């Protein structure tokens, strides 16, 4: 049976948090069993919005690799590499840019959204406008047919599919149209109830040890209407409750019933949750602590991954150059 090929990229902008772990990394570990997977740390993408301060970039690359590997991404089962180590991505991006209409890039919803949101940064740049095309190059360099995405990233993938159709029509049918593999992402808010994000300071790092997990859970916002332990609670407005849905799906109804009946206090409820998160993350924390002592091993994995990736990307680029007569 021929396995499909997956491309998944992640920006090295910071260490990953629990939301990233449950929303993406868990899925990567599963997919490596079923598909031929290329997992890339997309450092050039990090530059499209963060070109002014790159001091942390190399450290962030290593952190993402550590987070992936400690969670079970296995370089024996998939290809793990850094985007900028495979220069073919840049060449393909350039070649695709020759026939991609500007309007296609300008109408990607996140383009205008981020221009509005990231007002503190000057991202009126050529690189930022072109990042969805760089993403297309990342996918097409491996002729990946399957791309795990959340709903919000569907327009990016649609752009890649349009680029494929245009290339195959203008030159030769070189690329398959990549298909979205929609991932069901469990909803995990930050400890203040907003979306979990490092920039809000409301995240729990994936690499957090037991003490940090305890501190973060202590700070979680609960039902504000509950003053006494015996007051009936409302799990639907409680951040702790949202975590229970993810970390104790089989027991969540019982906890919610106790909350509504006022038979469990928020302190006890949080303590139980701390234990659940600590237990679930313990093997990852342990592996990470060991791997952290071996940065050279990580660098070696990334180097070997780039060699394997380059072999595939170079073959694609040969075909592309031939088709375009360059
Ligand atoms: Fe939230 Fe638990 Fe308190 Fe209910 S008992 S409000 S679920 S922390």
GROMACS .gro file of C-alpha atoms and ligand atoms in nm:
model
  334
    1UNK     CA    1   0.000   0.000   0.000
    2UNK     CA    2   0.136   0.343  -0.094
    3UNK     CA    3   0.128   0.576   0.203
    4UNK     CA    4   0.023   0.937   0.155
    5UNK     CA    5   0.278   1.206   0.223
    6UNK     CA    6   0.227   1.467   0.493
    7UNK     CA    7   0.397   1.803   0.533
    8UNK     CA    8   0.363   1.984   0.861
    9UNK     CA    9   0.550   2.301   0.955
   10UNK     CA   10   0.575   2.496   1.277
   11UNK     CA   11   0.723   2.841   1.337
   12UNK     CA   12   1.001   2.863   1.595
   13UNK     CA   13   0.869   3.172   1.769
   14UNK     CA   14   0.870   3.031   2.123
   15UNK     CA   15   0.854   2.709   2.322
   16UNK     CA   16   0.531   2.520   2.259
   17UNK     CA   17   0.246   2.528   2.509
   18UNK     CA   18  -0.015   2.274   2.612
   19UNK     CA   19  -0.256   2.404   2.347
   20UNK     CA   20   0.006   2.342   2.076
   21UNK     CA   21   0.077   1.999   2.219
   22UNK     CA   22  -0.284   1.882   2.220
   23UNK     CA   23  -0.379   2.064   1.900
   24UNK     CA   24  -0.086   1.966   1.686
   25UNK     CA   25   0.197   1.759   1.833
   26UNK     CA   26  -0.027   1.472   1.948
   27UNK     CA   27  -0.155   1.452   1.591
   28UNK     CA   28   0.199   1.451   1.447
   29UNK     CA   29   0.287   1.152   1.664
   30UNK     CA   30  -0.019   0.966   1.532
   31UNK     CA   31   0.033   1.059   1.167
   32UNK     CA   32   0.390   0.929   1.158
   33UNK     CA   33   0.244   0.577   1.200
   34UNK     CA   34   0.015   0.609   0.898
   35UNK     CA   35   0.187   0.847   0.654
   36UNK     CA   36   0.528   0.936   0.520
   37UNK     CA   37   0.575   1.252   0.723
   38UNK     CA   38   0.798   1.555   0.671
   39UNK     CA   39   0.800   1.775   0.981
   40UNK     CA   40   0.976   2.103   0.941
   41UNK     CA   41   1.065   2.388   1.174
   42UNK     CA   42   0.992   2.682   0.946
   43UNK     CA   43   1.247   2.942   1.053
   44UNK     CA   44   1.207   3.156   0.740
   45UNK     CA   45   0.838   3.190   0.826
   46UNK     CA   46   0.936   3.320   1.170
   47UNK     CA   47   1.129   3.598   0.992
   48UNK     CA   48   0.824   3.716   0.798
   49UNK     CA   49   0.681   3.876   1.112
   50UNK     CA   50   0.987   3.875   1.340
   51UNK     CA   51   1.277   3.987   1.120
   52UNK     CA   52   1.372   4.274   1.352
   53UNK     CA   53   1.471   4.054   1.645
   54UNK     CA   54   1.628   3.722   1.560
   55UNK     CA   55   1.844   3.685   1.872
   56UNK     CA   56   1.635   3.394   2.006
   57UNK     CA   57   1.581   3.217   1.674
   58UNK     CA   58   1.842   2.941   1.707
   59UNK     CA   59   1.737   2.871   2.066
   60UNK     CA   60   1.372   2.856   1.960
   61UNK     CA   61   1.454   2.609   1.683
   62UNK     CA   62   1.619   2.380   1.933
   63UNK     CA   63   1.325   2.419   2.172
   64UNK     CA   64   1.068   2.315   1.912
   65UNK     CA   65   1.282   2.015   1.818
   66UNK     CA   66   1.305   1.922   2.187
   67UNK     CA   67   0.930   1.961   2.235
   68UNK     CA   68   0.856   1.742   1.931
   69UNK     CA   69   1.105   1.469   2.014
   70UNK     CA   70   1.015   1.450   2.381
   71UNK     CA   71   0.647   1.412   2.286
   72UNK     CA   72   0.723   1.110   2.068
   73UNK     CA   73   0.797   1.248   1.720
   74UNK     CA   74   1.038   0.980   1.608
   75UNK     CA   75   1.313   1.060   1.352
   76UNK     CA   76   1.320   0.689   1.263
   77UNK     CA   77   0.957   0.713   1.147
   78UNK     CA   78   0.950   1.062   0.993
   79UNK     CA   79   1.178   1.333   0.859
   80UNK     CA   80   1.245   1.616   1.104
   81UNK     CA   81   1.434   1.916   0.973
   82UNK     CA   82   1.477   2.293   0.966
   83UNK     CA   83   1.332   2.470   0.661
   84UNK     CA   84   1.637   2.692   0.596
   85UNK     CA   85   1.864   2.387   0.585
   86UNK     CA   86   1.694   2.283   0.260
   87UNK     CA   87   1.755   2.570   0.019
   88UNK     CA   88   1.525   2.413  -0.241
   89UNK     CA   89   1.232   2.569  -0.052
   90UNK     CA   90   1.369   2.915  -0.140
   91UNK     CA   91   1.426   2.831  -0.505
   92UNK     CA   92   1.079   2.686  -0.543
   93UNK     CA   93   0.928   2.989  -0.370
   94UNK     CA   94   1.105   3.215  -0.619
   95UNK     CA   95   0.992   3.013  -0.920
   96UNK     CA   96   0.630   2.996  -0.798
   97UNK     CA   97   0.635   3.373  -0.738
   98UNK     CA   98   0.688   3.431  -1.110
   99UNK     CA   99   0.334   3.325  -1.199
  100UNK     CA  100   0.136   3.380  -0.879
  101UNK     CA  101  -0.091   3.683  -0.918
  102UNK     CA  102  -0.057   3.944  -0.643
  103UNK     CA  103  -0.434   3.940  -0.588
  104UNK     CA  104  -0.423   3.577  -0.474
  105UNK     CA  105  -0.187   3.673  -0.192
  106UNK     CA  106  -0.364   3.996  -0.099
  107UNK     CA  107  -0.696   3.818  -0.051
  108UNK     CA  108  -0.565   3.555   0.197
  109UNK     CA  109  -0.774   3.654   0.505
  110UNK     CA  110  -0.486   3.635   0.755
  111UNK     CA  111  -0.287   3.887   0.549
  112UNK     CA  112  -0.520   4.182   0.618
  113UNK     CA  113  -0.605   4.052   0.965
  114UNK     CA  114  -0.243   4.043   1.075
  115UNK     CA  115  -0.165   4.380   0.920
  116UNK     CA  116  -0.441   4.515   1.146
  117UNK     CA  117  -0.344   4.315   1.454
  118UNK     CA  118   0.036   4.342   1.451
  119UNK     CA  119   0.039   4.722   1.448
  120UNK     CA  120   0.357   4.735   1.656
  121UNK     CA  121   0.557   4.571   1.377
  122UNK     CA  122   0.630   4.689   1.027
  123UNK     CA  123   0.511   4.394   0.823
  124UNK     CA  124   0.425   4.587   0.509
  125UNK     CA  125   0.695   4.380   0.347
  126UNK     CA  126   0.743   4.163   0.044
  127UNK     CA  127   0.828   3.867   0.269
  128UNK     CA  128   0.510   3.894   0.472
  129UNK     CA  129   0.285   3.922   0.168
  130UNK     CA  130   0.456   3.618   0.020
  131UNK     CA  131   0.449   3.388   0.321
  132UNK     CA  132   0.150   3.180   0.203
  133UNK     CA  133   0.345   3.117  -0.116
  134UNK     CA  134   0.648   3.009   0.084
  135UNK     CA  135   0.410   2.772   0.260
  136UNK     CA  136   0.303   2.639  -0.080
  137UNK     CA  137   0.670   2.584  -0.166
  138UNK     CA  138   0.719   2.393   0.161
  139UNK     CA  139   0.436   2.158   0.068
  140UNK     CA  140   0.512   2.121  -0.302
  141UNK     CA  141   0.886   2.062  -0.261
  142UNK     CA  142   0.783   1.720  -0.123
  143UNK     CA  143   0.474   1.677  -0.343
  144UNK     CA  144   0.287   1.629  -0.018
  145UNK     CA  145  -0.071   1.519  -0.081
  146UNK     CA  146  -0.194   1.561   0.276
  147UNK     CA  147  -0.165   1.868   0.497
  148UNK     CA  148  -0.297   1.870   0.855
  149UNK     CA  149  -0.466   2.206   0.909
  150UNK     CA  150  -0.710   2.380   1.137
  151UNK     CA  151  -1.011   2.552   0.977
  152UNK     CA  152  -0.838   2.891   0.995
  153UNK     CA  153  -0.556   2.768   0.771
  154UNK     CA  154  -0.780   2.639   0.492
  155UNK     CA  155  -0.736   2.958   0.281
  156UNK     CA  156  -0.358   2.904   0.284
  157UNK     CA  157  -0.400   2.553   0.158
  158UNK     CA  158  -0.646   2.669  -0.106
  159UNK     CA  159  -0.377   2.907  -0.233
  160UNK     CA  160  -0.134   2.613  -0.264
  161UNK     CA  161  -0.397   2.422  -0.460
  162UNK     CA  162  -0.453   2.716  -0.695
  163UNK     CA  163  -0.078   2.745  -0.748
  164UNK     CA  164  -0.060   2.374  -0.832
  165UNK     CA  165  -0.341   2.407  -1.087
  166UNK     CA  166  -0.173   2.709  -1.248
  167UNK     CA  167   0.168   2.543  -1.260
  168UNK     CA  168   0.034   2.216  -1.402
  169UNK     CA  169  -0.165   2.411  -1.663
  170UNK     CA  170   0.114   2.652  -1.766
  171UNK     CA  171   0.400   2.400  -1.771
  172UNK     CA  172   0.363   2.026  -1.702
  173UNK     CA  173   0.158   1.824  -1.454
  174UNK     CA  174   0.429   1.797  -1.187
  175UNK     CA  175   0.237   1.844  -0.862
  176UNK     CA  176  -0.056   1.667  -0.694
  177UNK     CA  177  -0.317   1.896  -0.538
  178UNK     CA  178  -0.259   1.877  -0.163
  179UNK     CA  179  -0.566   1.786   0.041
  180UNK     CA  180  -0.654   1.922   0.383
  181UNK     CA  181  -0.662   1.684   0.675
  182UNK     CA  182  -0.877   1.876   0.916
  183UNK     CA  183  -0.765   1.819   1.270
  184UNK     CA  184  -1.016   1.828   1.553
  185UNK     CA  185  -0.843   2.051   1.801
  186UNK     CA  186  -0.954   2.020   2.163
  187UNK     CA  187  -1.046   2.361   2.296
  188UNK     CA  188  -0.796   2.454   2.565
  189UNK     CA  189  -0.814   2.813   2.689
  190UNK     CA  190  -0.536   3.001   2.865
  191UNK     CA  191  -0.544   3.017   3.243
  192UNK     CA  192  -0.739   3.347   3.226
  193UNK     CA  193  -1.005   3.199   2.997
  194UNK     CA  194  -0.887   3.374   2.678
  195UNK     CA  195  -0.722   3.190   2.390
  196UNK     CA  196  -0.399   3.026   2.513
  197UNK     CA  197  -0.109   3.230   2.382
  198UNK     CA  198   0.240   3.313   2.499
  199UNK     CA  199   0.182   3.676   2.408
  200UNK     CA  200  -0.106   3.695   2.659
  201UNK     CA  201   0.114   3.532   2.927
  202UNK     CA  202  -0.172   3.290   3.001
  203UNK     CA  203  -0.012   2.971   2.869
  204UNK     CA  204   0.121   2.654   3.029
  205UNK     CA  205   0.446   2.555   2.855
  206UNK     CA  206   0.456   2.202   2.721
  207UNK     CA  207   0.790   2.167   2.898
  208UNK     CA  208   0.648   2.277   3.237
  209UNK     CA  209   0.746   2.064   3.535
  210UNK     CA  210   0.516   1.977   3.827
  211UNK     CA  211   0.582   2.301   4.018
  212UNK     CA  212   0.500   2.527   3.724
  213UNK     CA  213   0.189   2.324   3.643
  214UNK     CA  214   0.071   2.364   4.004
  215UNK     CA  215   0.136   2.739   3.999
  216UNK     CA  216  -0.048   2.785   3.670
  217UNK     CA  217  -0.352   2.581   3.776
  218UNK     CA  218  -0.369   2.776   4.104
  219UNK     CA  219  -0.407   3.093   3.897
  220UNK     CA  220  -0.686   2.959   3.675
  221UNK     CA  221  -1.003   3.165   3.667
  222UNK     CA  222  -1.305   2.980   3.806
  223UNK     CA  223  -1.677   3.056   3.833
  224UNK     CA  224  -1.679   3.413   3.977
  225UNK     CA  225  -2.029   3.364   4.125
  226UNK     CA  226  -1.902   3.095   4.359
  227UNK     CA  227  -1.806   3.243   4.694
  228UNK     CA  228  -1.853   2.957   4.938
  229UNK     CA  229  -1.747   2.600   4.875
  230UNK     CA  230  -2.112   2.490   4.897
  231UNK     CA  231  -2.241   2.745   4.642
  232UNK     CA  232  -2.366   2.569   4.327
  233UNK     CA  233  -2.106   2.621   4.051
  234UNK     CA  234  -2.130   2.677   3.676
  235UNK     CA  235  -1.866   2.471   3.495
  236UNK     CA  236  -1.959   2.632   3.163
  237UNK     CA  237  -1.792   2.958   3.272
  238UNK     CA  238  -1.492   2.799   3.444
  239UNK     CA  239  -1.145   2.762   3.292
  240UNK     CA  240  -1.064   2.464   3.514
  241UNK     CA  241  -1.371   2.289   3.373
  242UNK     CA  242  -1.246   2.339   3.016
  243UNK     CA  243  -0.925   2.158   3.113
  244UNK     CA  244  -1.122   1.872   3.270
  245UNK     CA  245  -1.294   1.813   2.936
  246UNK     CA  246  -0.954   1.747   2.781
  247UNK     CA  247  -0.766   1.578   3.064
  248UNK     CA  248  -1.049   1.369   3.212
  249UNK     CA  249  -1.307   1.323   2.935
  250UNK     CA  250  -1.446   1.004   3.088
  251UNK     CA  251  -1.495   1.158   3.433
  252UNK     CA  252  -1.595   1.510   3.341
  253UNK     CA  253  -1.970   1.460   3.395
  254UNK     CA  254  -1.914   1.350   3.752
  255UNK     CA  255  -1.688   1.648   3.831
  256UNK     CA  256  -1.939   1.889   3.675
  257UNK     CA  257  -2.224   1.732   3.871
  258UNK     CA  258  -2.028   1.776   4.196
  259UNK     CA  259  -1.956   2.137   4.101
  260UNK     CA  260  -2.323   2.211   4.027
  261UNK     CA  261  -2.430   2.046   4.352
  262UNK     CA  262  -2.173   2.245   4.551
  263UNK     CA  263  -2.021   1.924   4.684
  264UNK     CA  264  -1.666   1.997   4.567
  265UNK     CA  265  -1.469   2.313   4.637
  266UNK     CA  266  -1.264   2.490   4.372
  267UNK     CA  267  -0.940   2.427   4.566
  268UNK     CA  268  -0.995   2.050   4.568
  269UNK     CA  269  -1.115   2.060   4.208
  270UNK     CA  270  -0.796   2.239   4.101
  271UNK     CA  271  -0.574   2.002   4.298
  272UNK     CA  272  -0.725   1.705   4.122
  273UNK     CA  273  -0.668   1.876   3.785
  274UNK     CA  274  -0.303   1.952   3.870
  275UNK     CA  275  -0.244   1.584   3.937
  276UNK     CA  276  -0.410   1.487   3.609
  277UNK     CA  277  -0.198   1.727   3.400
  278UNK     CA  278   0.123   1.636   3.584
  279UNK     CA  279   0.058   1.265   3.534
  280UNK     CA  280  -0.023   1.305   3.164
  281UNK     CA  281   0.284   1.522   3.094
  282UNK     CA  282   0.530   1.334   3.318
  283UNK     CA  283   0.682   1.104   3.051
  284UNK     CA  284   0.730   1.401   2.817
  285UNK     CA  285   0.887   1.610   3.093
  286UNK     CA  286   1.122   1.326   3.180
  287UNK     CA  287   1.229   1.270   2.817
  288UNK     CA  288   1.279   1.641   2.765
  289UNK     CA  289   1.498   1.671   3.074
  290UNK     CA  290   1.721   1.396   2.933
  291UNK     CA  291   1.729   1.530   2.577
  292UNK     CA  292   1.810   1.882   2.697
  293UNK     CA  293   2.149   1.753   2.808
  294UNK     CA  294   2.226   1.642   2.451
  295UNK     CA  295   2.193   1.943   2.219
  296UNK     CA  296   2.445   1.784   1.980
  297UNK     CA  297   2.220   1.481   1.938
  298UNK     CA  298   1.931   1.712   1.848
  299UNK     CA  299   2.148   1.904   1.599
  300UNK     CA  300   2.256   1.574   1.448
  301UNK     CA  301   1.893   1.460   1.408
  302UNK     CA  302   1.811   1.789   1.234
  303UNK     CA  303   2.117   1.761   1.009
  304UNK     CA  304   2.032   1.407   0.902
  305UNK     CA  305   1.667   1.507   0.855
  306UNK     CA  306   1.772   1.793   0.625
  307UNK     CA  307   1.982   1.551   0.417
  308UNK     CA  308   1.683   1.319   0.372
  309UNK     CA  309   1.450   1.608   0.294
  310UNK     CA  310   1.695   1.758   0.046
  311UNK     CA  311   1.710   1.437  -0.155
  312UNK     CA  312   1.335   1.451  -0.215
  313UNK     CA  313   1.317   1.828  -0.267
  314UNK     CA  314   1.610   1.823  -0.512
  315UNK     CA  315   1.432   1.564  -0.729
  316UNK     CA  316   1.118   1.781  -0.735
  317UNK     CA  317   1.323   2.089  -0.825
  318UNK     CA  318   1.486   1.902  -1.116
  319UNK     CA  319   1.138   1.834  -1.252
  320UNK     CA  320   1.027   2.192  -1.196
  321UNK     CA  321   1.331   2.340  -1.369
  322UNK     CA  322   1.283   2.104  -1.663
  323UNK     CA  323   0.914   2.192  -1.689
  324UNK     CA  324   0.994   2.567  -1.678
  325UNK     CA  325   1.301   2.541  -1.900
  326UNK     CA  326   1.529   2.710  -1.645
  327LIG    FE1  327  -1.461   2.525   3.827
  327LIG    FE2  328  -1.420   2.304   3.965
  327LIG    FE3  329  -1.477   2.534   4.091
  327LIG    FE4  330  -1.664   2.409   3.949
  327LIG     S1  331  -1.562   2.330   4.132
  327LIG     S2  332  -1.619   2.628   3.946
  327LIG     S3  333  -1.544   2.324   3.780
  327LIG     S4  334  -1.296   2.487   3.972
   0.00000   0.00000   0.00000
